[in-house]
Tab-separated table of C-alpha atoms and ligand atoms in Angstrom:
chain	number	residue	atom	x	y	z
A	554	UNK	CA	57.603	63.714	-34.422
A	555	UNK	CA	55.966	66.885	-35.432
A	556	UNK	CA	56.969	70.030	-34.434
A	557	UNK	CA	55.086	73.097	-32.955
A	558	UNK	CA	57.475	75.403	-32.031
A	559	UNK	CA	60.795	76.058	-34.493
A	560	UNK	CA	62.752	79.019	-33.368
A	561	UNK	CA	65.637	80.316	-35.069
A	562	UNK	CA	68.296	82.591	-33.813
A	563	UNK	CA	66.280	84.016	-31.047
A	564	UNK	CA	67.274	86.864	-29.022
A	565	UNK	CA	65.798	89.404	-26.515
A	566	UNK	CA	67.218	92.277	-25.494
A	567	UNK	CA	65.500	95.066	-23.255
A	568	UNK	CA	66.974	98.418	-23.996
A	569	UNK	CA	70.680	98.115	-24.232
A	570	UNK	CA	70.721	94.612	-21.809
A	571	UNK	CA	70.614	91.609	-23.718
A	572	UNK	CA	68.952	88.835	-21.808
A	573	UNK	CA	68.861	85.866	-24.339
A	574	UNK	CA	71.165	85.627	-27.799
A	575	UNK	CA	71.158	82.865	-30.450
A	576	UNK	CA	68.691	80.599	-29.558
A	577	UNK	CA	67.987	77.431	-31.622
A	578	UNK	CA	65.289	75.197	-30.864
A	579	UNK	CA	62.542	72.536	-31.653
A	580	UNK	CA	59.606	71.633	-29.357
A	581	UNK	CA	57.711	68.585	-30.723
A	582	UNK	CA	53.707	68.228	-30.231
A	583	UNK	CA	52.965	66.055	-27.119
A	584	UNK	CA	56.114	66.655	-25.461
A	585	UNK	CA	56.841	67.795	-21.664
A	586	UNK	CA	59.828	70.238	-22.193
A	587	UNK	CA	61.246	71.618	-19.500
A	588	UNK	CA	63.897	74.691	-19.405
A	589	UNK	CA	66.502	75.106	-16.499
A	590	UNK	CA	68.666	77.319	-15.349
A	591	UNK	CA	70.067	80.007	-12.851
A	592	UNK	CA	67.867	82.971	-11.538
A	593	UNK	CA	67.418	85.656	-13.812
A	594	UNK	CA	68.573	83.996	-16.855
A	595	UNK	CA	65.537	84.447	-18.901
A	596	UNK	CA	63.391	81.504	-18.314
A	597	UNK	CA	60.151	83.449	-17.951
A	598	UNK	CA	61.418	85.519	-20.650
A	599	UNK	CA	61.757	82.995	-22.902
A	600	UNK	CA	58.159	81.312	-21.866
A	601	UNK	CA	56.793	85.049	-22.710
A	602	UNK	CA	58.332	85.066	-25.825
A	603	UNK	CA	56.481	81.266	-26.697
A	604	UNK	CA	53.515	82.737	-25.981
A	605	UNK	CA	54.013	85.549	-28.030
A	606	UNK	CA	53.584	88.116	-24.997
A	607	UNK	CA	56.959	89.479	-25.592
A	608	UNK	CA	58.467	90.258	-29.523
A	609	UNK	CA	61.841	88.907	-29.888
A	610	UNK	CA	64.701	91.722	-30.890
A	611	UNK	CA	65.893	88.964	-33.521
A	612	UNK	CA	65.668	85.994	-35.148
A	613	UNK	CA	62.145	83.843	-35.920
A	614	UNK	CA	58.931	81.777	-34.186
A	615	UNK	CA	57.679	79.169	-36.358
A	616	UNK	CA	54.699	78.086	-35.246
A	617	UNK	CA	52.860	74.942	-36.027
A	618	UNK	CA	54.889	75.893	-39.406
A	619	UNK	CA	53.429	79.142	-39.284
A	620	UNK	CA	56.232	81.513	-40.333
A	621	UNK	CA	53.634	84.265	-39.623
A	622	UNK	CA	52.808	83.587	-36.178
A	623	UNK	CA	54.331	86.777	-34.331
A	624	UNK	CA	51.811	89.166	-37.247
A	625	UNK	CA	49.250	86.908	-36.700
A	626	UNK	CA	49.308	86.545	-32.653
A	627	UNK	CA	45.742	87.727	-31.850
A	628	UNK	CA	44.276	84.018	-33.715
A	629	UNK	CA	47.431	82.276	-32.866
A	630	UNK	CA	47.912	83.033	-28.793
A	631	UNK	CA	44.008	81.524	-28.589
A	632	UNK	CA	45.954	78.641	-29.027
A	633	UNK	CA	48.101	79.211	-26.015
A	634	UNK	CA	48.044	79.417	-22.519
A	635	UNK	CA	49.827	79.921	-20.177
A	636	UNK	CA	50.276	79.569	-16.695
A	637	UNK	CA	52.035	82.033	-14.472
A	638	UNK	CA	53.829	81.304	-10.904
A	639	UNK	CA	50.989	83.534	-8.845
A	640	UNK	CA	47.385	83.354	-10.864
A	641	UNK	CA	45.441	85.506	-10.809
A	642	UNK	CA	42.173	84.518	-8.942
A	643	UNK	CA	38.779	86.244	-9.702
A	644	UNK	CA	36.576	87.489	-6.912
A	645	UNK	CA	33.441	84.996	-7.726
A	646	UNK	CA	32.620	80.865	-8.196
A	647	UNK	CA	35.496	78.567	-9.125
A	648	UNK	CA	32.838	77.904	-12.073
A	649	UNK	CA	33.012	81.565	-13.629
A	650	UNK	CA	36.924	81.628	-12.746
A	651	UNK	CA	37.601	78.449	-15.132
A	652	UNK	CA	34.943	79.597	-17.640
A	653	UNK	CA	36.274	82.528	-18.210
A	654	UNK	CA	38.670	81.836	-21.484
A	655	UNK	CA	35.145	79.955	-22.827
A	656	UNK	CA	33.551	83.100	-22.305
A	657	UNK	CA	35.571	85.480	-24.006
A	658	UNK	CA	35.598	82.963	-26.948
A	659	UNK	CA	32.032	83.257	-27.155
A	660	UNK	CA	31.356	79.291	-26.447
A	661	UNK	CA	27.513	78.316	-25.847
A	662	UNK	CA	26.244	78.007	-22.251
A	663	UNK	CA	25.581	74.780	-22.080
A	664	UNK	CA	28.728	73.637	-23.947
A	665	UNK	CA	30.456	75.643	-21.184
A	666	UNK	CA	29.425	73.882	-17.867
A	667	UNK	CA	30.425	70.490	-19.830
A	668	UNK	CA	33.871	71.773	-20.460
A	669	UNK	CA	34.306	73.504	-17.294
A	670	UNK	CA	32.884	70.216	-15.148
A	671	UNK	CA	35.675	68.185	-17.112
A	672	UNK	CA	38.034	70.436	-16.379
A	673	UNK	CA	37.160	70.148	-12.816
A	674	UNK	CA	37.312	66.775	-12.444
A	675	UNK	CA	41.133	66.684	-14.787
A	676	UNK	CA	42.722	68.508	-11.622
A	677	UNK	CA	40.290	67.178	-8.984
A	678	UNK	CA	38.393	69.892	-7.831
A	679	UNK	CA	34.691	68.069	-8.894
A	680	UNK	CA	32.196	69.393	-6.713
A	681	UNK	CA	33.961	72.475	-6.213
A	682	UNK	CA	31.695	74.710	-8.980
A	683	UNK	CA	29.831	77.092	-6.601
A	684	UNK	CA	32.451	77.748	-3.785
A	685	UNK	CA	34.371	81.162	-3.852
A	686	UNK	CA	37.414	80.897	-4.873
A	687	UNK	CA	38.851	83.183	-2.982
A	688	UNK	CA	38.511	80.346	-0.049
A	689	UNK	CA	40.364	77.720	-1.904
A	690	UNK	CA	43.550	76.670	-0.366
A	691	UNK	CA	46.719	77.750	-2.516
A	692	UNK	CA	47.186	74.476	-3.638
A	693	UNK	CA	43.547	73.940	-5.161
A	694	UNK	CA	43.894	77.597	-6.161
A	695	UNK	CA	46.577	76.665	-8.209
A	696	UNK	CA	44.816	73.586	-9.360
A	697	UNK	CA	41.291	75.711	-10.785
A	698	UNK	CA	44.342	77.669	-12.007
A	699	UNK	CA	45.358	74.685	-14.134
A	700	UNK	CA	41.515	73.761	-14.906
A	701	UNK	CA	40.919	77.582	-16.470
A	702	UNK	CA	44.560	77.123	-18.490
A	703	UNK	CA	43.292	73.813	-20.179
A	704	UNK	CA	39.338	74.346	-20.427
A	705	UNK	CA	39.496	75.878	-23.735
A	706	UNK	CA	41.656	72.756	-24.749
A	707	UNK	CA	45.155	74.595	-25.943
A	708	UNK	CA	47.624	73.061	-27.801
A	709	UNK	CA	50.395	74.211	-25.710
A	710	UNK	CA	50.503	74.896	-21.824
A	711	UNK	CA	53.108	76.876	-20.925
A	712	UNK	CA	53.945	76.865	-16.686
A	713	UNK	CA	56.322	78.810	-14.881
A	714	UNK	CA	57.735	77.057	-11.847
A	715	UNK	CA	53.997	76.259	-11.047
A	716	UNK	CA	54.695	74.573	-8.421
A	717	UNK	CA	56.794	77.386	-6.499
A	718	UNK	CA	54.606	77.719	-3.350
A	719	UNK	CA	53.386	74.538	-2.340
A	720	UNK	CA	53.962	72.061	0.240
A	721	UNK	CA	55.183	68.283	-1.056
A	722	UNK	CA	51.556	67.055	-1.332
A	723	UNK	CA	50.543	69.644	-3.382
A	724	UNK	CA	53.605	69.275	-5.643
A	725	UNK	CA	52.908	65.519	-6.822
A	726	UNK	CA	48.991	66.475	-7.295
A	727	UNK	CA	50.127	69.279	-9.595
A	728	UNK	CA	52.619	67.246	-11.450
A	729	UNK	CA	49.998	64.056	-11.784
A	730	UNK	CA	47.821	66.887	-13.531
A	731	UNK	CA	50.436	68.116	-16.115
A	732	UNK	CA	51.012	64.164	-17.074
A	733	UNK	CA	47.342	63.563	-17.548
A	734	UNK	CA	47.078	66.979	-19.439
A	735	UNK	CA	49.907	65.599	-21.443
A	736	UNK	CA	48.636	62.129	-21.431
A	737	UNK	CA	45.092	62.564	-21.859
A	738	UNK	CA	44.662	65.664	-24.430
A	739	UNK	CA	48.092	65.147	-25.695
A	740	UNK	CA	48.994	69.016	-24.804
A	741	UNK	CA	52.555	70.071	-25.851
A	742	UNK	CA	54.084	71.227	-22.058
A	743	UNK	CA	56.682	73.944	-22.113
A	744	UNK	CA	57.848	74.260	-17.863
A	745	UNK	CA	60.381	76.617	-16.482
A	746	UNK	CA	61.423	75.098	-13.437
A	747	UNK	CA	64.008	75.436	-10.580
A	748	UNK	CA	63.176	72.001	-9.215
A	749	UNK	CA	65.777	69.397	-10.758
A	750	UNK	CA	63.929	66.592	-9.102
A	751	UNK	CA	60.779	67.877	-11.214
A	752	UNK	CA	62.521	67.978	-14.238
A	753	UNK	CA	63.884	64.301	-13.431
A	754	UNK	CA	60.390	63.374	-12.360
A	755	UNK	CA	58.218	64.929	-15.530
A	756	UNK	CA	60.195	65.994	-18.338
A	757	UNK	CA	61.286	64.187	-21.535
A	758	UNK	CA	63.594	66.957	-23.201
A	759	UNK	CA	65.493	69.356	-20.946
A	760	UNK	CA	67.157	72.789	-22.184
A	761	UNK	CA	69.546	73.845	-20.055
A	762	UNK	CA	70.218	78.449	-19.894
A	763	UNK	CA	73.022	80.001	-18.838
A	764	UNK	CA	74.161	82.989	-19.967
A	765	UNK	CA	71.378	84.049	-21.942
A	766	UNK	CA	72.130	81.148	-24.015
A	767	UNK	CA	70.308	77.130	-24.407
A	768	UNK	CA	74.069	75.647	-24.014
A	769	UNK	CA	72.463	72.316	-24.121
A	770	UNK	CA	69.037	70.486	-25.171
A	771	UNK	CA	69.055	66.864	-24.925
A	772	UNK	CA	67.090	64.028	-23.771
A	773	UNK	CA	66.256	63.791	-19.722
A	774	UNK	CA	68.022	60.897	-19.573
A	775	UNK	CA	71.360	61.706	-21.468
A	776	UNK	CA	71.559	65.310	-19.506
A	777	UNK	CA	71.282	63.493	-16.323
A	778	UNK	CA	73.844	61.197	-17.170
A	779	UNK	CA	75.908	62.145	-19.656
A	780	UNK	CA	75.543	65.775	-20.720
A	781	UNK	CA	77.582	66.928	-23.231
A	782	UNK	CA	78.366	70.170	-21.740
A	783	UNK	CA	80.373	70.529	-18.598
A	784	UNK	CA	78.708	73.429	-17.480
A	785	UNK	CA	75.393	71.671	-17.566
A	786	UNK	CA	76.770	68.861	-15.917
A	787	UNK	CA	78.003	71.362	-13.392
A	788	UNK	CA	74.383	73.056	-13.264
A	789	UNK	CA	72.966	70.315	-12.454
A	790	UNK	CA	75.088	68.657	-9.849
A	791	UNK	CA	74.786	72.530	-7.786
A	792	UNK	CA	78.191	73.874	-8.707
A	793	UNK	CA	76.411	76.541	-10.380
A	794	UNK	CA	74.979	78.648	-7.815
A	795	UNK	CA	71.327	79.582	-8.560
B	1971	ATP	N1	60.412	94.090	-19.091
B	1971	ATP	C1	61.692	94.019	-18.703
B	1971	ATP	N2	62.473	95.122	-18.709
B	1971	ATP	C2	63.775	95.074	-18.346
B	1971	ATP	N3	64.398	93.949	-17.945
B	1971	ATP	C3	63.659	92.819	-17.904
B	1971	ATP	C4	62.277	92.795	-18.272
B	1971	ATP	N4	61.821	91.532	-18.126
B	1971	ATP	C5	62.872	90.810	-17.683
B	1971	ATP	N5	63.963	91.577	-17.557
B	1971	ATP	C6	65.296	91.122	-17.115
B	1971	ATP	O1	65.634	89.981	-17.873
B	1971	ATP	C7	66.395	89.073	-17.084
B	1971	ATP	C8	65.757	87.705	-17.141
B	1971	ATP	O2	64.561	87.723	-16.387
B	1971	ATP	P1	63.610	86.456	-16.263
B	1971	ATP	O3	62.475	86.859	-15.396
B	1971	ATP	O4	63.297	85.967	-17.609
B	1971	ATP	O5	64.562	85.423	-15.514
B	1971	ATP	P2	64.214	83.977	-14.917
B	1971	ATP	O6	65.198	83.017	-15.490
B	1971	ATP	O7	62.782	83.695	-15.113
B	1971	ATP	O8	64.534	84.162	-13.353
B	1971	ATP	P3	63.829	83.442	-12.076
B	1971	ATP	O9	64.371	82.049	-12.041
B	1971	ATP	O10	64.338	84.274	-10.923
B	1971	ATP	O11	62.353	83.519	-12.257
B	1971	ATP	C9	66.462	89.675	-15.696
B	1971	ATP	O12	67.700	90.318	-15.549
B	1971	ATP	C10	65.332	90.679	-15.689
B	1971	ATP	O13	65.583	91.766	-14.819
B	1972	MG	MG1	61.188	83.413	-13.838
């Protein structure tokens, strides 16, 4: 498996409060990695710092064996996206909402409406080009969310608990998107959820915070069943209040 992400030591602190310490960790292309833990841990925190949004305080971001990534972070976030637990929604046509990253890259017109058509369709919303989007429900708001985050065809989508506000129905369509994403563009998925029946439903490696530290990173199926840390065994079984 190849990696994309290799961090090293990792830390953030903001001012004198240190929020995440001695982080060690691989993310492999294609994967859907998912990170858990208690409120105000660092989740998004540590999804900002991915994305390169946020500069560590120490240690490194290798990325796709760049070394260089965090001085090189205006060519390397195009690379990015990510995808935040309210989007932002633009006052105009679901079309110009999703083309907007092909915009600002400067893509041709016509190579444009392709993309943002497929896109469309990949979360369902075909058809939808020319309605506002401002009267889109919230879950196919969140869905042209998902269309804008892919159109541009990233190689890593990075979600934070995206699917926070929706009703059950809404929930699988949203999680049947981020497997086809995965599936059918193989993008690497990097999810900060709160939802431990997501994480059993779509993840394949879990990383489990507390603490401001990863006490645990392991496959889905061993940290359900036999997690090598009590404390994420406790996590996950609700002993650790959250
Ligand atoms: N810019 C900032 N300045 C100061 N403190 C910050 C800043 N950003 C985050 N923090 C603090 O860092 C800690 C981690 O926050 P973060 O939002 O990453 O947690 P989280 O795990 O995503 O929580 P939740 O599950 O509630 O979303 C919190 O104590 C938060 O107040
Ligand atoms: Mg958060």
């Amino acid at each position: 498996m190849e990696e994309l992400y290799r961090i090293e030591n990792l830390g953030k602190s903001f001012g004198n409060k240190k929020v995440l310490q001695n982080i060690n960790l691989k993310i492999f292309k294609g994967e859907i990695f998912t990170f858990m833990g208690p409120s105000g841990v660092g989740k998004t925190t540590l999804l900002r710092l991915l994305n390169l949004l946020e500069m560590p305080t120490t240690g490194t971001l290798i990325f796709d064996g760049n070394d260089n990534a965090i001085l090189q972070k205006n060519n390397v976030m195009r690379r990015m996206s990510m995808l935040f637990q309210r989007p932002a929604i633009f006052n105009t046509s679901v079309f110009n909402n999703v083309a907007y990253g092909l915009e600002i890259r400067k893509v041709d017109k016509k190579t444009i409406e392709k993309k943002v058509i497929d896109a469309l369709a990949i979360v369902g919303l075909a058809g939808c080009e020319k309605q506002k989007a401002l009267t889109l429900s919230g879950g196919e708001a969140q869905r042209m969310a998902f269309a804008r985050a892919i159109v541009f065809k990233p190689d890593v989508l990075l979600l934070d608990e995206p699917t926070a506000n929706l009703d059950p129905a809404n929930v699988a369509k949203i999680e049947d998107i981020i497997r086809k994403i995965r599936n059918e563009l193989g993008t690497t998925i990097i999810l900060a959820s709160h939802n431990i029946h997501q994480v059993r439903r779509l993840a394949d490696r879990v990383g489990i915070l507390l603490n401001g530290e990863l006490i645990e990173v392991n496959t889905k199926e061993q940290i359900f069943t036999h997690p090598f840390d009590a404390r994420s065994y406790a996590f996950i079984n609700g002993e650790i209040i959250y």
